[in-house]
CSV table of C-alpha atoms in Angstrom, one decimal:
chain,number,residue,atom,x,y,z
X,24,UNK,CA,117.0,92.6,95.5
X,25,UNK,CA,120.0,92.1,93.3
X,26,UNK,CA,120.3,92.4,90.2
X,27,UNK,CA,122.7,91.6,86.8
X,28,UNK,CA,125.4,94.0,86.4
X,29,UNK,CA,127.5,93.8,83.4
X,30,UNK,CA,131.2,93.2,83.7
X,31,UNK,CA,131.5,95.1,80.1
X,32,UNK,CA,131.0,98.8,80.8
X,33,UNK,CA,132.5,100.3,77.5
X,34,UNK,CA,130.1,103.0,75.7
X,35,UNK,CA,127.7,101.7,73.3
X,36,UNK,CA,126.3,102.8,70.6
X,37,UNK,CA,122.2,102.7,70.4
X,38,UNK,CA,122.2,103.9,66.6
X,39,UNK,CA,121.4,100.5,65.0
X,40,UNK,CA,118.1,99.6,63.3
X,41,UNK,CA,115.3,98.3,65.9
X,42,UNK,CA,113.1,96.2,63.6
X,43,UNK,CA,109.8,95.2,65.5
X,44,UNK,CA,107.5,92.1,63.8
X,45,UNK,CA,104.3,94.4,62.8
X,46,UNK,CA,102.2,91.1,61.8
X,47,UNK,CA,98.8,91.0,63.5
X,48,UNK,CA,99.0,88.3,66.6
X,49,UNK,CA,102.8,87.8,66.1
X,50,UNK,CA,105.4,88.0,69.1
X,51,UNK,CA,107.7,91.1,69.7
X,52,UNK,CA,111.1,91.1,67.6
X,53,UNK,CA,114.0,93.2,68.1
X,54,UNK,CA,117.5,93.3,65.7
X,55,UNK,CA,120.4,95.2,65.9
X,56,UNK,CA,120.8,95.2,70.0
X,57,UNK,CA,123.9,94.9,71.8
X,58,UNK,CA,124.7,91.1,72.8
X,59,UNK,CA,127.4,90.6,75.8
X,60,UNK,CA,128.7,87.9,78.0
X,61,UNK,CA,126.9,88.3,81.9
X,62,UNK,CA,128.9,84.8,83.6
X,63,UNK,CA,129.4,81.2,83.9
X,64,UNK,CA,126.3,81.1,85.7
X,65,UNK,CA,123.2,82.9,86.7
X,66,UNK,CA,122.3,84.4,90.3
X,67,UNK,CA,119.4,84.3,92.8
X,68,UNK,CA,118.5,88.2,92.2
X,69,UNK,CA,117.1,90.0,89.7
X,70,UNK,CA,114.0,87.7,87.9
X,71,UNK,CA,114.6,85.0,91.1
X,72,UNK,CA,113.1,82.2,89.0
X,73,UNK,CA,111.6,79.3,91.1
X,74,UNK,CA,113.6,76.2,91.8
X,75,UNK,CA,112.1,73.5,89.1
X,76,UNK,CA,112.5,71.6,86.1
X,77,UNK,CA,113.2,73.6,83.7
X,78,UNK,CA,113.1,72.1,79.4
X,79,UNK,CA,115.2,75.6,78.6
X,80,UNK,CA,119.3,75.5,80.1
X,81,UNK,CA,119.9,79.4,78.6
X,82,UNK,CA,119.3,82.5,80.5
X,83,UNK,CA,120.0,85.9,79.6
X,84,UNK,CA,119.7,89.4,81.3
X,85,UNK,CA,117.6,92.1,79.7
X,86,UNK,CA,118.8,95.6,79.9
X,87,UNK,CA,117.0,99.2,78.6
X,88,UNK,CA,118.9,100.3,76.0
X,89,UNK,CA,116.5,102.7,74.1
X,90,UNK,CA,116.5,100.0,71.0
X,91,UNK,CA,114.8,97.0,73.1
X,92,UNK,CA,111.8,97.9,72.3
X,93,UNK,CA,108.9,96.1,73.5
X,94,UNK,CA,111.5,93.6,74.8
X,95,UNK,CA,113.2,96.2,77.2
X,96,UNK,CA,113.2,94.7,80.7
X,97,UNK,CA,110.1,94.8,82.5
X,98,UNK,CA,108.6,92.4,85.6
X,99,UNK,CA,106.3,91.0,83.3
X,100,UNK,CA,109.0,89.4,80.9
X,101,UNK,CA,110.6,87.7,84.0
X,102,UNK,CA,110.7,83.5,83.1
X,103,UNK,CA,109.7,84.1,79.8
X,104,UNK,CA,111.5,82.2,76.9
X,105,UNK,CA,113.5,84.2,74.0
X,106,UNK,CA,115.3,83.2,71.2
X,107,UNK,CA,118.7,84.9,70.8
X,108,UNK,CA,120.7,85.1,67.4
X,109,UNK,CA,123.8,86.9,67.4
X,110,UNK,CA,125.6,85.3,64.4
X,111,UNK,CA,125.8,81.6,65.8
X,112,UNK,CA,122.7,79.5,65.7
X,113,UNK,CA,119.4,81.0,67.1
X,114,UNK,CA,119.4,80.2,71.0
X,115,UNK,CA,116.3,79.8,73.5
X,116,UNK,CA,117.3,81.5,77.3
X,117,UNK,CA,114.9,82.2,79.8
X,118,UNK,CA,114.9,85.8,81.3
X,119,UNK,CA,116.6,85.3,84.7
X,120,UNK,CA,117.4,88.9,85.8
X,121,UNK,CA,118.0,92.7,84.8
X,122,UNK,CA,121.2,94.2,83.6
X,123,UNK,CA,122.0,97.6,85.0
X,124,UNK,CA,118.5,98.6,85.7
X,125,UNK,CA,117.7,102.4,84.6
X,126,UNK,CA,120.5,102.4,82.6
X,127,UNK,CA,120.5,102.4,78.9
X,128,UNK,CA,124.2,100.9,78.3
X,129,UNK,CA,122.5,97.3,78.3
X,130,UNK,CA,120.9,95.5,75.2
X,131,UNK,CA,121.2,91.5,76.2
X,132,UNK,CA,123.4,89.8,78.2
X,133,UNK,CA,124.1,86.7,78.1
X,134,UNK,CA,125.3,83.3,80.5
X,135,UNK,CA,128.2,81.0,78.9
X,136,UNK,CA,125.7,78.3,77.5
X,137,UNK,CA,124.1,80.9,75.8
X,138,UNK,CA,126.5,83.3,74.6
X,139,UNK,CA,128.3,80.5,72.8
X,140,UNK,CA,125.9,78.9,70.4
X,141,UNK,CA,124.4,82.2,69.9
X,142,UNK,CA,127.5,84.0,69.0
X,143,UNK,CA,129.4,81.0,67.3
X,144,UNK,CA,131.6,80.9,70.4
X,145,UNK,CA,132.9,84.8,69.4
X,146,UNK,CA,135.6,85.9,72.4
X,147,UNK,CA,133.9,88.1,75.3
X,148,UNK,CA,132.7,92.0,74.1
X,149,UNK,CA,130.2,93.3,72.0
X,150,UNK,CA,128.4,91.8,69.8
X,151,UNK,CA,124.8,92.5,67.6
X,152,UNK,CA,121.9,90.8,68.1
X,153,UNK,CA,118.2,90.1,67.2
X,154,UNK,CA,116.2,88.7,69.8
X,155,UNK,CA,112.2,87.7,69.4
X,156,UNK,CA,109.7,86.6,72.4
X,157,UNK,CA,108.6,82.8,71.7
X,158,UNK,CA,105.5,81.1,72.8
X,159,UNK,CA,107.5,78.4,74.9
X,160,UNK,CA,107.3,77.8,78.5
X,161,UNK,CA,110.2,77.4,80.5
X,162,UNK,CA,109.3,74.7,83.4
X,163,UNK,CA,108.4,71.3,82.4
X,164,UNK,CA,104.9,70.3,82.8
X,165,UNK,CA,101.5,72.3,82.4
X,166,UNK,CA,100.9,76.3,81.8
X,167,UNK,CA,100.0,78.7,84.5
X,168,UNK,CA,102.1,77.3,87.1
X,169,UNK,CA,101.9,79.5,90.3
X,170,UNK,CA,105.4,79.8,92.4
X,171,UNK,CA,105.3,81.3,96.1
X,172,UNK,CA,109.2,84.0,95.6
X,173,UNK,CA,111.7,81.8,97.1
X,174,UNK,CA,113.0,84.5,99.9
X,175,UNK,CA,109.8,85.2,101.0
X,176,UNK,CA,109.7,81.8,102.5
X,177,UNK,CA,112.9,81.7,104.3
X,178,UNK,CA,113.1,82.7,108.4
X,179,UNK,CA,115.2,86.0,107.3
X,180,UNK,CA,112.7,87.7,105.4
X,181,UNK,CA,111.6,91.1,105.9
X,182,UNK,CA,108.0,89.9,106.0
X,183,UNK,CA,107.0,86.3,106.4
X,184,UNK,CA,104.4,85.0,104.3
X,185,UNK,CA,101.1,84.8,106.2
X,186,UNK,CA,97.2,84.8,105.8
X,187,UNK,CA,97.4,88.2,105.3
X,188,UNK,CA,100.6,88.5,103.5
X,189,UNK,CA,101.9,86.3,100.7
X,190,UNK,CA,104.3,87.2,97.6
X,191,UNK,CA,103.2,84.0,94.3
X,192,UNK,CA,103.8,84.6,90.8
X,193,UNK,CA,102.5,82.5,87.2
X,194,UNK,CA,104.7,81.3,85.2
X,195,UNK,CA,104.3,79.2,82.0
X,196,UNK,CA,101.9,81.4,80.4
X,197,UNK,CA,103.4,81.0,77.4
X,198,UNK,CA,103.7,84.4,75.3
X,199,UNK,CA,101.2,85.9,77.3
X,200,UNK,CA,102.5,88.9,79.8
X,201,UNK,CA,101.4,89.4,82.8
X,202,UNK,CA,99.6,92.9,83.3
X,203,UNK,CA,97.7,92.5,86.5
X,204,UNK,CA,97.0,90.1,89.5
X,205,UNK,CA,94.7,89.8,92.3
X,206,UNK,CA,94.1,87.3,95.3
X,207,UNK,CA,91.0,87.3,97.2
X,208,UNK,CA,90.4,90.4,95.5
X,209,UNK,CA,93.4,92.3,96.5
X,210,UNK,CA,95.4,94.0,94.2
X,211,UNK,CA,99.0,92.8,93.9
X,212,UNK,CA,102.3,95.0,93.5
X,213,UNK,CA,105.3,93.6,91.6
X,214,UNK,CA,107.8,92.7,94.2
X,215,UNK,CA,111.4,94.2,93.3
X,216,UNK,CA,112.6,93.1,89.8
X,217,UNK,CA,110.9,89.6,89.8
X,218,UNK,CA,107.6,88.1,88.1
X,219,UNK,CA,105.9,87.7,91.5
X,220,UNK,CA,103.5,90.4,93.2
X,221,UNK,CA,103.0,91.0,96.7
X,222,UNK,CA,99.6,90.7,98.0
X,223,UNK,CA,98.8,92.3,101.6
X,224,UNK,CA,95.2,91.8,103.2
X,225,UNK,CA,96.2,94.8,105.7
X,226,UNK,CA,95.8,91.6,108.6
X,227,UNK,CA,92.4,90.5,106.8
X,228,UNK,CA,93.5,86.6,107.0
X,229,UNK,CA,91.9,86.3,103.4
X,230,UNK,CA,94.8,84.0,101.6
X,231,UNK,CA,93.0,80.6,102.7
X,232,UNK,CA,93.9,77.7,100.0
X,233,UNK,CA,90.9,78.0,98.4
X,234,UNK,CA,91.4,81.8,97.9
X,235,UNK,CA,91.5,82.9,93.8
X,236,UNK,CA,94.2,84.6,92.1
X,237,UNK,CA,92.9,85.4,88.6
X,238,UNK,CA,96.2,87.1,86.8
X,239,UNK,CA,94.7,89.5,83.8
X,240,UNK,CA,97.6,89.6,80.7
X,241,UNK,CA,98.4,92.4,78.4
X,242,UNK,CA,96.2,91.5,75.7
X,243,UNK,CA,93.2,91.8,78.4
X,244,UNK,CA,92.3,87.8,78.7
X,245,UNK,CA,92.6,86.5,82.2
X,246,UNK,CA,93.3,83.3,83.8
X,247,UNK,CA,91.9,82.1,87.9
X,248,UNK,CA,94.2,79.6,89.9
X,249,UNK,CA,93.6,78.6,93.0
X,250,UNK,CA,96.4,79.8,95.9
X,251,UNK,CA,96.7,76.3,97.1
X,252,UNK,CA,98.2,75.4,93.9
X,253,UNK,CA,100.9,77.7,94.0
X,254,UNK,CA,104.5,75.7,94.9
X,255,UNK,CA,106.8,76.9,97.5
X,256,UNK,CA,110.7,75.9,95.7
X,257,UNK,CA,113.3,75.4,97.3
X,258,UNK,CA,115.0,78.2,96.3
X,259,UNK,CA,115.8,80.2,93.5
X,260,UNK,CA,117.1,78.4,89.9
X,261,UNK,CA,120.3,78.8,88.9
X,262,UNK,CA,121.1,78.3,85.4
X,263,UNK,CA,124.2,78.0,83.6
């Protein structure tokens, strides 16, 4: 699947202070990162967020530069909402996508809406940044919302979704990260760079609409939907 690549591709220095918020039950901060600008406007790759109504307009591209910390890019940080500061006023974005993925040039990168109020509307380059995970969920209305991936629906795909095969995700969890899932008792597989896992019966027609998915999260509590919950967009969201 595609994913961000940053326009900027001058060295970078990794020697700044990564701070991380130590307090017991508090969410993951970083300072000190490299900020730059990714476009006007999102893409479909990368993260692939669900067509929806979203309550957050920003999205941002998280790289692996060695001081992300715990807020390096990972699957399970896909749709999640974080607050960017980068000398302007602190900024909510949404994770949308991956910037050079298994590279460690990449800190944050950032779409026009965001990079401006977070930057103080700086010119494009570098710029340093602290970034924190918040609790706040990105699509309007209630938590745990489950989202079939938008490609796996259309007529093109490599493998259409079936009662064998399907490829959902749950978004909205708040801060909560998504460790695990499984769907009829199958064990999913992250699909690509995106929030969704694959589920494959082996042509056991087990993904009936009353099938559970019960998604376990990082800090070990779990949560059961039912599949016939789960919304098929109409695409993927772009923001920006």
């Amino acid at each position: 699947e595609a994913e961000r690549v940053s326009l900027l591709q001058t060295p970078r220095s990794q020697g700044a202070l990564v701070s991380h918020n130590l307090t017991s039950g508090a969410l993951p901060s970083v300072s000190g990162i490299t900020g730059t600008h990714w476009d006007d406007k999102s893409d479909g790759g990368g993260c692939s967020m669900p067509q929806a109504k979203y309550t957050v307009k920003g999205a941002v591209a998280l790289g692996q530069a060695p001081n992300m910390g715990s807020l390096s890019f990972h699957n399970r940080l896909c749709g999640h909402v974080v607050k960017v500061d980068c000398g302007g006023t602190p900024t909510v974005a949404v994770v949308a996508s991956v910037c050079n993925y298994g590279d460690t040039s990449c800190g944050v990168d950032m779409i026009t809406n965001t990079w401006n109020p977070a930057t103080g509307n700086k010119p494009y380059g570098e710029v340093k940044c602290k970034m924190s995970l918040t609790s706040q969920n990105a699509i309007s209305g209630p938590s745990n919302q489950c989202f079939y991936r938008p490609d796996a629906l259309l007529r093109s795909a490599l493998r259409s979704v079936s009662s064998s095969y399907t490829s959902v995700g749950l978004f909205n969890t708040g801060s909560k990260r998504v460790r695990s899932s499984t769907l009829a008792g199958v064990k999913g597989t992250f699909n690509g760079r995106s929030g969704y896992f694959d589920f494959d019966a082996m042509g056991k027609p087990l993904f009936k609409k009353t099938a559970k998915m019960v998604t376990t999260f990082t800090d070990g509590s779990t949560v059961t939907t039912t599949y016939s919950s789960c919304v098929k967009p109409s695409g993927p969201h772009i923001f920006g």
